[in-house]
Short mmCIF file of C-alpha atoms in Angstrom, two decimals:
data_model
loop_
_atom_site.label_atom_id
_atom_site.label_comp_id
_atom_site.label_asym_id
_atom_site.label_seq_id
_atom_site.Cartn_x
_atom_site.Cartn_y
_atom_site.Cartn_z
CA UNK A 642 6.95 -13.35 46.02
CA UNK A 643 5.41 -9.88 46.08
CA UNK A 644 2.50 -8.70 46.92
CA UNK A 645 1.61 -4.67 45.82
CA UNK A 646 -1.10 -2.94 47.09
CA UNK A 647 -3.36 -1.09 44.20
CA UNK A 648 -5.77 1.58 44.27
CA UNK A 649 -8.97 1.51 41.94
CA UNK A 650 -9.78 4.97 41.24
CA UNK A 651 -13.31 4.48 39.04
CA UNK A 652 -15.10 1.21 39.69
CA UNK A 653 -17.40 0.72 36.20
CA UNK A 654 -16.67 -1.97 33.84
CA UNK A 655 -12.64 -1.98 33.60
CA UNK A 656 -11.71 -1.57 37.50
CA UNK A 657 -14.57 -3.78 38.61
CA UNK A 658 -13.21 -6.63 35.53
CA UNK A 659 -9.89 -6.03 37.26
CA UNK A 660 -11.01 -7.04 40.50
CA UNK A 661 -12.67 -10.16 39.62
CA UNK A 662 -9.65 -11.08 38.06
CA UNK A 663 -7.69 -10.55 41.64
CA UNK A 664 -10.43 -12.21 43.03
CA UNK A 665 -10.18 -15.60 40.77
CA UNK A 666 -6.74 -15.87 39.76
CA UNK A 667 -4.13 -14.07 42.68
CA UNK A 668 -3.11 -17.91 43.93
CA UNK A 669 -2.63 -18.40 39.68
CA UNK A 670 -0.57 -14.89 39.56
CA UNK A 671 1.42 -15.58 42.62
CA UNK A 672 2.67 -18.81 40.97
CA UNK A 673 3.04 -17.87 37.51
CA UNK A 674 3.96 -14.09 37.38
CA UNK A 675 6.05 -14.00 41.41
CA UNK A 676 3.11 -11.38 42.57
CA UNK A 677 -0.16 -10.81 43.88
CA UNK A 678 -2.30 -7.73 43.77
CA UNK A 679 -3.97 -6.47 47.32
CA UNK A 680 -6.71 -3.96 46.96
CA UNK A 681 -6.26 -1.06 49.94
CA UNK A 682 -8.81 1.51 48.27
CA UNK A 683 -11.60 2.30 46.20
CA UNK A 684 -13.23 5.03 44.87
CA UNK A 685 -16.35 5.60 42.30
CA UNK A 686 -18.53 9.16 41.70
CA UNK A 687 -21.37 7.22 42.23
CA UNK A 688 -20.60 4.49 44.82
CA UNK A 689 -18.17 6.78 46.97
CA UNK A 690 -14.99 5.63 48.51
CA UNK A 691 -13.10 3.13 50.91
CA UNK A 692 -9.39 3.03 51.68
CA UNK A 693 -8.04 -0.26 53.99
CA UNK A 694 -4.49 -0.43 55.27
CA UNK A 695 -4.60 -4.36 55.71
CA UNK A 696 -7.04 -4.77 51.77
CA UNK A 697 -10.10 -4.89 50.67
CA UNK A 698 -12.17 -8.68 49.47
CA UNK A 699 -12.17 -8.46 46.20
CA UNK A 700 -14.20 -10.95 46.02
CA UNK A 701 -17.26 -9.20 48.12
CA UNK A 702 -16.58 -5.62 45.81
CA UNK A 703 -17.59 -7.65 42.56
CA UNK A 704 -20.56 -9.79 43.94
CA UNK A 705 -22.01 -6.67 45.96
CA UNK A 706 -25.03 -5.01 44.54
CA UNK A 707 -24.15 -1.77 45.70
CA UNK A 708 -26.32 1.38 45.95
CA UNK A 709 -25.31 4.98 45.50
CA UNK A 710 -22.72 5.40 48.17
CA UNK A 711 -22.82 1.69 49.48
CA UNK A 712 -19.04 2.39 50.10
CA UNK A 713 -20.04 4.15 53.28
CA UNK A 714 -21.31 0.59 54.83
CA UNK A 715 -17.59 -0.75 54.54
CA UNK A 716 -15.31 0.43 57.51
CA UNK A 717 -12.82 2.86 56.16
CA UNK A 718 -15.69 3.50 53.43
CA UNK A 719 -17.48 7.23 53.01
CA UNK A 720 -20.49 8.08 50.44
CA UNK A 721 -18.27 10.76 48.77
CA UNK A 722 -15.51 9.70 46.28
CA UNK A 723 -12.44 12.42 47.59
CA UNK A 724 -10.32 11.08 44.52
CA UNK A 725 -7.46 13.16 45.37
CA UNK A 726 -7.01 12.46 48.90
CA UNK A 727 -7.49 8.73 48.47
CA UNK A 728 -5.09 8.91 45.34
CA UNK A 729 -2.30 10.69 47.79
CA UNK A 730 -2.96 9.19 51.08
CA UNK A 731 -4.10 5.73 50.64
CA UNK A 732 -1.05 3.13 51.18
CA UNK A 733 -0.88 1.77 47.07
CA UNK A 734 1.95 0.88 45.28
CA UNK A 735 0.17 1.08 42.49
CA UNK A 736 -3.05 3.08 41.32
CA UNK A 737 -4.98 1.96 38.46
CA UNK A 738 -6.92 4.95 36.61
CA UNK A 739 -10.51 4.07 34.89
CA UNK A 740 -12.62 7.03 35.05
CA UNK A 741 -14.66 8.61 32.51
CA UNK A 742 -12.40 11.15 30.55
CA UNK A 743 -13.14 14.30 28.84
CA UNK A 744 -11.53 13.93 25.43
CA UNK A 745 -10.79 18.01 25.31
CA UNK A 746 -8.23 17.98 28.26
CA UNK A 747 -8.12 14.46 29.47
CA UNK A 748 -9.59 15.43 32.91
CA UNK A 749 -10.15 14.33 35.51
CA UNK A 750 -7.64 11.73 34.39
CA UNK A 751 -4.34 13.62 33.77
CA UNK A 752 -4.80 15.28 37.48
CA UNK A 753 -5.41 11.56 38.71
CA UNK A 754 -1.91 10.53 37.25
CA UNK A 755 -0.20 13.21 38.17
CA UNK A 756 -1.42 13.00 41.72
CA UNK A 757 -0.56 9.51 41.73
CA UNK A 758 2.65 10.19 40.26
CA UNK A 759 3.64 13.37 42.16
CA UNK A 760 3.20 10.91 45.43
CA UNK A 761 5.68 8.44 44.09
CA UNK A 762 3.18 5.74 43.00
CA UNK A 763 3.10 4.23 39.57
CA UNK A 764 0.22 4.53 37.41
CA UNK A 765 -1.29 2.10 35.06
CA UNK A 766 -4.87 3.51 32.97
CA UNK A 767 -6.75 2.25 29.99
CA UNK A 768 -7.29 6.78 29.61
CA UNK A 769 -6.50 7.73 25.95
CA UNK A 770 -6.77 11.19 27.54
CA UNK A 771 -4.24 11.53 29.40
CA UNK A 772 -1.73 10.02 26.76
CA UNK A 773 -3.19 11.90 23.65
CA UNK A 774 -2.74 15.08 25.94
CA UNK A 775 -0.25 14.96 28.54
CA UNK A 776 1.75 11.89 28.32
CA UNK A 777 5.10 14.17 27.47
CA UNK A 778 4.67 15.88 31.45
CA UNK A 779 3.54 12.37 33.06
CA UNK A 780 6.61 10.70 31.48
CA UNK A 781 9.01 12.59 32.96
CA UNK A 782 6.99 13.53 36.22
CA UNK A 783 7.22 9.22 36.77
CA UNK A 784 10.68 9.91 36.15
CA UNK A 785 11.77 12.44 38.71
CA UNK A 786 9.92 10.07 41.05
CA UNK A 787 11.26 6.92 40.41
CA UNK A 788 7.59 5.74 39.24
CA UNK A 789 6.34 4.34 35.96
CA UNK A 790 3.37 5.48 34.06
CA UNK A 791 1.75 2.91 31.38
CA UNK A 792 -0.92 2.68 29.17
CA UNK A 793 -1.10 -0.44 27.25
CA UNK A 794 -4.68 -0.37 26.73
CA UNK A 795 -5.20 2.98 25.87
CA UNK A 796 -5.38 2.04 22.43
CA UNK A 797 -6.46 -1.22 21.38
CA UNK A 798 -7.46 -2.70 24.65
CA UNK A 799 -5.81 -6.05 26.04
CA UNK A 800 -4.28 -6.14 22.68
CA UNK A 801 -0.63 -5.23 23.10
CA UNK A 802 -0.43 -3.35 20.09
CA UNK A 803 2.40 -0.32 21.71
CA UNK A 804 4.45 -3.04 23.38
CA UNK A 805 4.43 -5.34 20.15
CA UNK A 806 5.75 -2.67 18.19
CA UNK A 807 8.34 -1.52 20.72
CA UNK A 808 10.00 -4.48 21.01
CA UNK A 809 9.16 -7.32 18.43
CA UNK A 810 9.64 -4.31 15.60
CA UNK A 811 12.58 -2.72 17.18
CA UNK A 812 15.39 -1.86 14.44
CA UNK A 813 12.69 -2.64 11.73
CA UNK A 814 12.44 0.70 9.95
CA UNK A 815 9.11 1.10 11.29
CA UNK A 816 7.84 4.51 9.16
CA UNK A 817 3.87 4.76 9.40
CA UNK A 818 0.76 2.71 10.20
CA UNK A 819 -2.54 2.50 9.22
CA UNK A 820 -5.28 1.03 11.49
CA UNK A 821 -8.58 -0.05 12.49
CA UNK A 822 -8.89 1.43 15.90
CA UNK A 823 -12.80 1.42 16.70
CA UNK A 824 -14.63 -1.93 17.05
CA UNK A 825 -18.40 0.63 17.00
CA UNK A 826 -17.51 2.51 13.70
CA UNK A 827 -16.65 -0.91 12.19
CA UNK A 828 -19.69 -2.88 13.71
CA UNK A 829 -21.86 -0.19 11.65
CA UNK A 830 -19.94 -0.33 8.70
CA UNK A 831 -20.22 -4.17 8.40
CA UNK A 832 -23.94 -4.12 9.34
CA UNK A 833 -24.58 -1.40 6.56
CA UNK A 834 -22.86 -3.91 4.01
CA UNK A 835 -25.97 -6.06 5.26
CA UNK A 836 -27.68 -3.77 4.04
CA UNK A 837 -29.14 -1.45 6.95
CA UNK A 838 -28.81 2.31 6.89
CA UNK A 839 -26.51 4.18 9.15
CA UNK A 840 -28.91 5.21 11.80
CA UNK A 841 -30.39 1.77 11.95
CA UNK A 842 -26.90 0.24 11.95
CA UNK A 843 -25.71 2.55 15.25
CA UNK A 844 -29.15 1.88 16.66
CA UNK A 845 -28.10 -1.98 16.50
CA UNK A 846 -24.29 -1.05 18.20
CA UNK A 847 -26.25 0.94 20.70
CA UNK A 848 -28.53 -2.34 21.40
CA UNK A 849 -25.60 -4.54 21.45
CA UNK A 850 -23.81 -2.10 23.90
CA UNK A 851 -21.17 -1.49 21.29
CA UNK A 852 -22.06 2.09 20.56
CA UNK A 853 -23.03 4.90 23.69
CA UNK A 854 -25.96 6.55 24.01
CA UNK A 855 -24.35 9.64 22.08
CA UNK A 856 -22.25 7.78 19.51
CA UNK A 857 -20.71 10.72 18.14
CA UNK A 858 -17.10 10.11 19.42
CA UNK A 859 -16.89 6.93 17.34
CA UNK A 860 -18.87 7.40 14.60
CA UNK A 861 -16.95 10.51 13.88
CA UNK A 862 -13.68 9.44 14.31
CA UNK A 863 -12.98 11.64 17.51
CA UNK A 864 -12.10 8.47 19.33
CA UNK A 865 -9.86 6.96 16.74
CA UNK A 866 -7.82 10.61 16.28
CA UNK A 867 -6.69 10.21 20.19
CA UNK A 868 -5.69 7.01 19.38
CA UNK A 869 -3.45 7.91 15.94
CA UNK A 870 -2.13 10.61 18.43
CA UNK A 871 -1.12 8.43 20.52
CA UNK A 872 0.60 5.97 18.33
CA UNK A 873 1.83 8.52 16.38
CA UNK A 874 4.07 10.25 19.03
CA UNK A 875 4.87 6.39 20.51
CA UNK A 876 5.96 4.75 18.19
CA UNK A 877 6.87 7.42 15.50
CA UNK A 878 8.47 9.97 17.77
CA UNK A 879 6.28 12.59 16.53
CA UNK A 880 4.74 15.56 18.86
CA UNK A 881 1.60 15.74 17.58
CA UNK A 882 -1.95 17.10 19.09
CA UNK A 883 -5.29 15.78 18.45
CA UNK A 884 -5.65 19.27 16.17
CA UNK A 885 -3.33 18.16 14.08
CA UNK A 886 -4.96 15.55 13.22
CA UNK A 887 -7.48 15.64 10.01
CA UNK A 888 -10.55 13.90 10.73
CA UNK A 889 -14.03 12.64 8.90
CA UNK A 890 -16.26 10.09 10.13
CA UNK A 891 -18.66 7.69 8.82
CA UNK A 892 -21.87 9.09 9.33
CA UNK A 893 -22.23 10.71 5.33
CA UNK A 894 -21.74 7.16 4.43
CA UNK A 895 -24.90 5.31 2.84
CA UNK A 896 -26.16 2.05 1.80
CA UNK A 897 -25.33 3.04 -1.88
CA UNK A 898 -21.57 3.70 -1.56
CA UNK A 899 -21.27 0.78 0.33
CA UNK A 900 -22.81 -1.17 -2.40
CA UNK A 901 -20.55 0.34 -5.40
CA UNK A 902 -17.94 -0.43 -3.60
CA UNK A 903 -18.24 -3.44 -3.08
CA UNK A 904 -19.38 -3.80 -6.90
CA UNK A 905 -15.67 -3.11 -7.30
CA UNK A 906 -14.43 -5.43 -4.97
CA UNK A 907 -13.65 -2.72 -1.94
CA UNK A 908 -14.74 -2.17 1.59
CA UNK A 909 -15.37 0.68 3.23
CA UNK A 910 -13.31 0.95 6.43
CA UNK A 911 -12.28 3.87 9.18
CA UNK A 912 -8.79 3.89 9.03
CA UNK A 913 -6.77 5.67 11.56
CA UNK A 914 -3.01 6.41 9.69
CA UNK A 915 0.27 8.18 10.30
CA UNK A 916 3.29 8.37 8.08
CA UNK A 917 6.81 9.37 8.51
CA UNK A 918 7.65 12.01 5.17
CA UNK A 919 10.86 12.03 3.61
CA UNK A 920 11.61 15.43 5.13
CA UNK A 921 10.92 14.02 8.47
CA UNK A 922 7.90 15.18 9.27
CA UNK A 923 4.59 13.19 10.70
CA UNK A 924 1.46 13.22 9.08
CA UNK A 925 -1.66 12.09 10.00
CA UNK A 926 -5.75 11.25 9.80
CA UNK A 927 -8.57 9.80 10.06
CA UNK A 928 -10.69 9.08 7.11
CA UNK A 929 -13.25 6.34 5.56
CA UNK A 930 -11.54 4.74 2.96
CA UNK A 931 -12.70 2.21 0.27
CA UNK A 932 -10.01 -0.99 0.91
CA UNK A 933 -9.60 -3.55 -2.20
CA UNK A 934 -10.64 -6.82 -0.37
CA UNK A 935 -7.20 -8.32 -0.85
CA UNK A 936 -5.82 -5.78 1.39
CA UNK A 937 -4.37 -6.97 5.20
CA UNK A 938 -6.98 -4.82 6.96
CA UNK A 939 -10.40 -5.43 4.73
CA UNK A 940 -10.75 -8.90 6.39
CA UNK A 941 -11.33 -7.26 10.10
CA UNK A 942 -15.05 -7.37 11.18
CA UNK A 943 -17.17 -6.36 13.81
CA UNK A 944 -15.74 -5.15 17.11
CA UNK A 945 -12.05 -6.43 15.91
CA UNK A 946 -9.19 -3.80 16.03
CA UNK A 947 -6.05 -4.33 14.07
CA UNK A 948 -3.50 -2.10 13.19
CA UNK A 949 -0.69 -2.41 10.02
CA UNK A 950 2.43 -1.14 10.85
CA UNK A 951 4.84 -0.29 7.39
CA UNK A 952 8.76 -1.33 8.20
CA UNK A 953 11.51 -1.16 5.81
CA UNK A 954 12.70 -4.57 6.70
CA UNK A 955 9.19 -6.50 7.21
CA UNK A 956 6.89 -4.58 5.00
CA UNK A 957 3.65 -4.68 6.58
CA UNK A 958 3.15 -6.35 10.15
CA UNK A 959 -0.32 -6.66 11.27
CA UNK A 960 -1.76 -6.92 14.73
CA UNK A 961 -5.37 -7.82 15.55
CA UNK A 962 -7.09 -8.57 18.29
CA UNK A 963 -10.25 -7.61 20.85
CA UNK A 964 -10.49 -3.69 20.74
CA UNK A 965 -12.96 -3.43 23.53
CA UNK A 966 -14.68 -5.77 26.52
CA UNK A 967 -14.37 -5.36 30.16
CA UNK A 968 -12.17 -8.71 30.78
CA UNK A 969 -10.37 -7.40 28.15
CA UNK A 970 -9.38 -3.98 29.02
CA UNK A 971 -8.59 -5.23 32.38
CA UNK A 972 -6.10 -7.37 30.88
CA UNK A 973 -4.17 -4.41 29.77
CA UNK A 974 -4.30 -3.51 32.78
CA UNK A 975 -2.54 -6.37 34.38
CA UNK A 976 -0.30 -6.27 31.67
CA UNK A 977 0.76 -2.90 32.78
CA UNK A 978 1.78 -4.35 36.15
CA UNK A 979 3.40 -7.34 34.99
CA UNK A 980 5.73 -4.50 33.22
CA UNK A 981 6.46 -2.46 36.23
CA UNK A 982 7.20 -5.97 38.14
CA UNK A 983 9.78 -6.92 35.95
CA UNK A 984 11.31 -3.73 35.53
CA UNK A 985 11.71 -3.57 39.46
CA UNK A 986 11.69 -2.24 41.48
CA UNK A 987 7.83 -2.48 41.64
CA UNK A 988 7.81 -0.29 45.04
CA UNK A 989 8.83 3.28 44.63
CA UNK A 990 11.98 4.23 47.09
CA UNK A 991 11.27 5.76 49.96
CA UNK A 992 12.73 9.31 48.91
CA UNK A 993 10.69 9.06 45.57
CA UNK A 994 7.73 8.97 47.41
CA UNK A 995 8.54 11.69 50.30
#
């Protein structure tokens, strides 16, 4: 049995979901997946930092009320978060990125992997940041140092929607997809087909805690164009930046074309696509589009995700599943290490991480 020790660097919804998990089902883990995770460090903007050679109860970091900087009441702990020296120095195996991420240049994410990576310690992240934008360096930087870097839920959440298509679709033909890739955006559109307008409709997502307090990202398809980005270059081999990508949102949507269309039996839906050309190259948007109600993605409602992949051999292949939640998220998360365990070794060699 192993046991690797993992660094939390951001501890909001995903990191903190992560260690609950550890804290309710390591004995479960240890039995059915030949591991256990140990928590040696911590840090948060708002809560600070702690780093533990021997781990950290997971147990008393979830049920804590913490104040800004509690950290600095733990020993080891300090009311500053130094991400980078706790990413370098602290004794993880693995370190688990879940920070807020500007969308422009995926930092402070993409210096958090590389960091991490540069020091010989894999990196698992939920960050479409730092895949949209840099995944091409971080690749081969976990190469040269015998490290992995994955990113499961960087796109659907716990949904294994990259690792589904690398393997159960492998040989297929697999040529474009077209997807459903923000659970806020379609929350709206399905509460507009109830008839609500579009600012009453994101008020609702905002309510629910679907939508953020500046819902633009979503609503305008900035979120779901990192995503396509990411698939794109995946699971397409393409190269593509979030520039090349055309985008248009839903918010010039209205009550009335939601109506005639579905006078004519269609949905409105934000699709996310990408599609291999006969000349070879990659194309790719983001666009509302009306959907006949027959088709394999009109069916997906509220905060769903799904995504249609086109193969030669298959035809269409369809994944759905949870595109958001904490437990969720975190689940792509574990996912990510139950990959690097089996690919073993989980522990980078000792020259990897000199």
């Amino acid at each position: 049995m192993d046991q690797y020790n993992i660094a939390l660097i951001g501890f909001g919804g995903v990191n903190r979901a992560l260690a609950q998990l550890v804290a309710e089902r390591n004995d479960r883990w240890q039995t059915e997946l030949g591991f256990r995770l140990n928590i040696v460090a911590v840090t948060d903007l708002n809560l600070g930092s702690v780093v533990s050679q021997n781990g950290i109860d997971a147990r008393m970091l979830v049920e804590t009320q913490w104040e800004k900087g509690g950290f600095a009441r733990l020993s080891g702990g300090s009311a500053d978060a130094d991400n980078e020296k706790v990413i370098k120095q602290a004794p993880a195996d693995i370190v688990a990125e879940a920070t807020f991420t500007n969308p422009n240049d995926g930092e402070p994410a993409v210096s958090h992997c590389r960091w991490a990576l540069e020091a010989g310690k894999h990196v698992v992240t939920t960050n479409k940041g730092p895949v949209a934008l840099a995944a091409t360096e971080l690749n081969a930087l976990a190469r040269r140092r015998n490290a992995r870097f994955e990113y499961e839920g960087a796109v659907m959440s716990g949904t294994p929607v990259l690792r589904t298509a690398k393997t159960m679709l492998a040989g297929s033909g697999l040529s474009g997809f077209e997807g459903i890739l923000n659970g806020t955006s379609n929350f709206v559109l399905g509460r507009m087909e109830a008839g609500l307008g579009f600012s009453q409709a994101v008020g609702e997502a905002q309510a629910l805690g679907y939508a953020e307090a500046d819902p633009t990202a979503d609503v305008e398809g900035y979120d779901v164009r990192l995503k396509v980005v990411i698939l794109a270059n995946e699971l397409l081999g393409a190269s593509l930046k979030p520039a090349d990508v055309a985008c248009q949102g839903i918010s010039s949507l209205t009550v009335a074309d939601i109506e005639n269309a579905a006078k004519d039996g269609q949905r409105w839906k934000l699709i996310g696509s990408a599609v291999r050309q006969q000349d070879g190259r990659i194309t790719a948007s983001v666009a509302p589009r009306r959907l006949s109600v027959d088709h394999q993605l009109a069916g997906v409602n509220g905060a769903v995700n799904a995504v249609s992949f086109t193969t030669d051999m298959l035809g269409a292949v369809t994944v759905t599943g949870p595109g958001a939640g904490r437990i969720e998220t975190a689940y792509a998360l574990l996912s990510d290490i139950i990959a690097i365990h089996r690919a073993g070794p989980a522990r980078p060699t000792k020259e990897a991480a000199e």
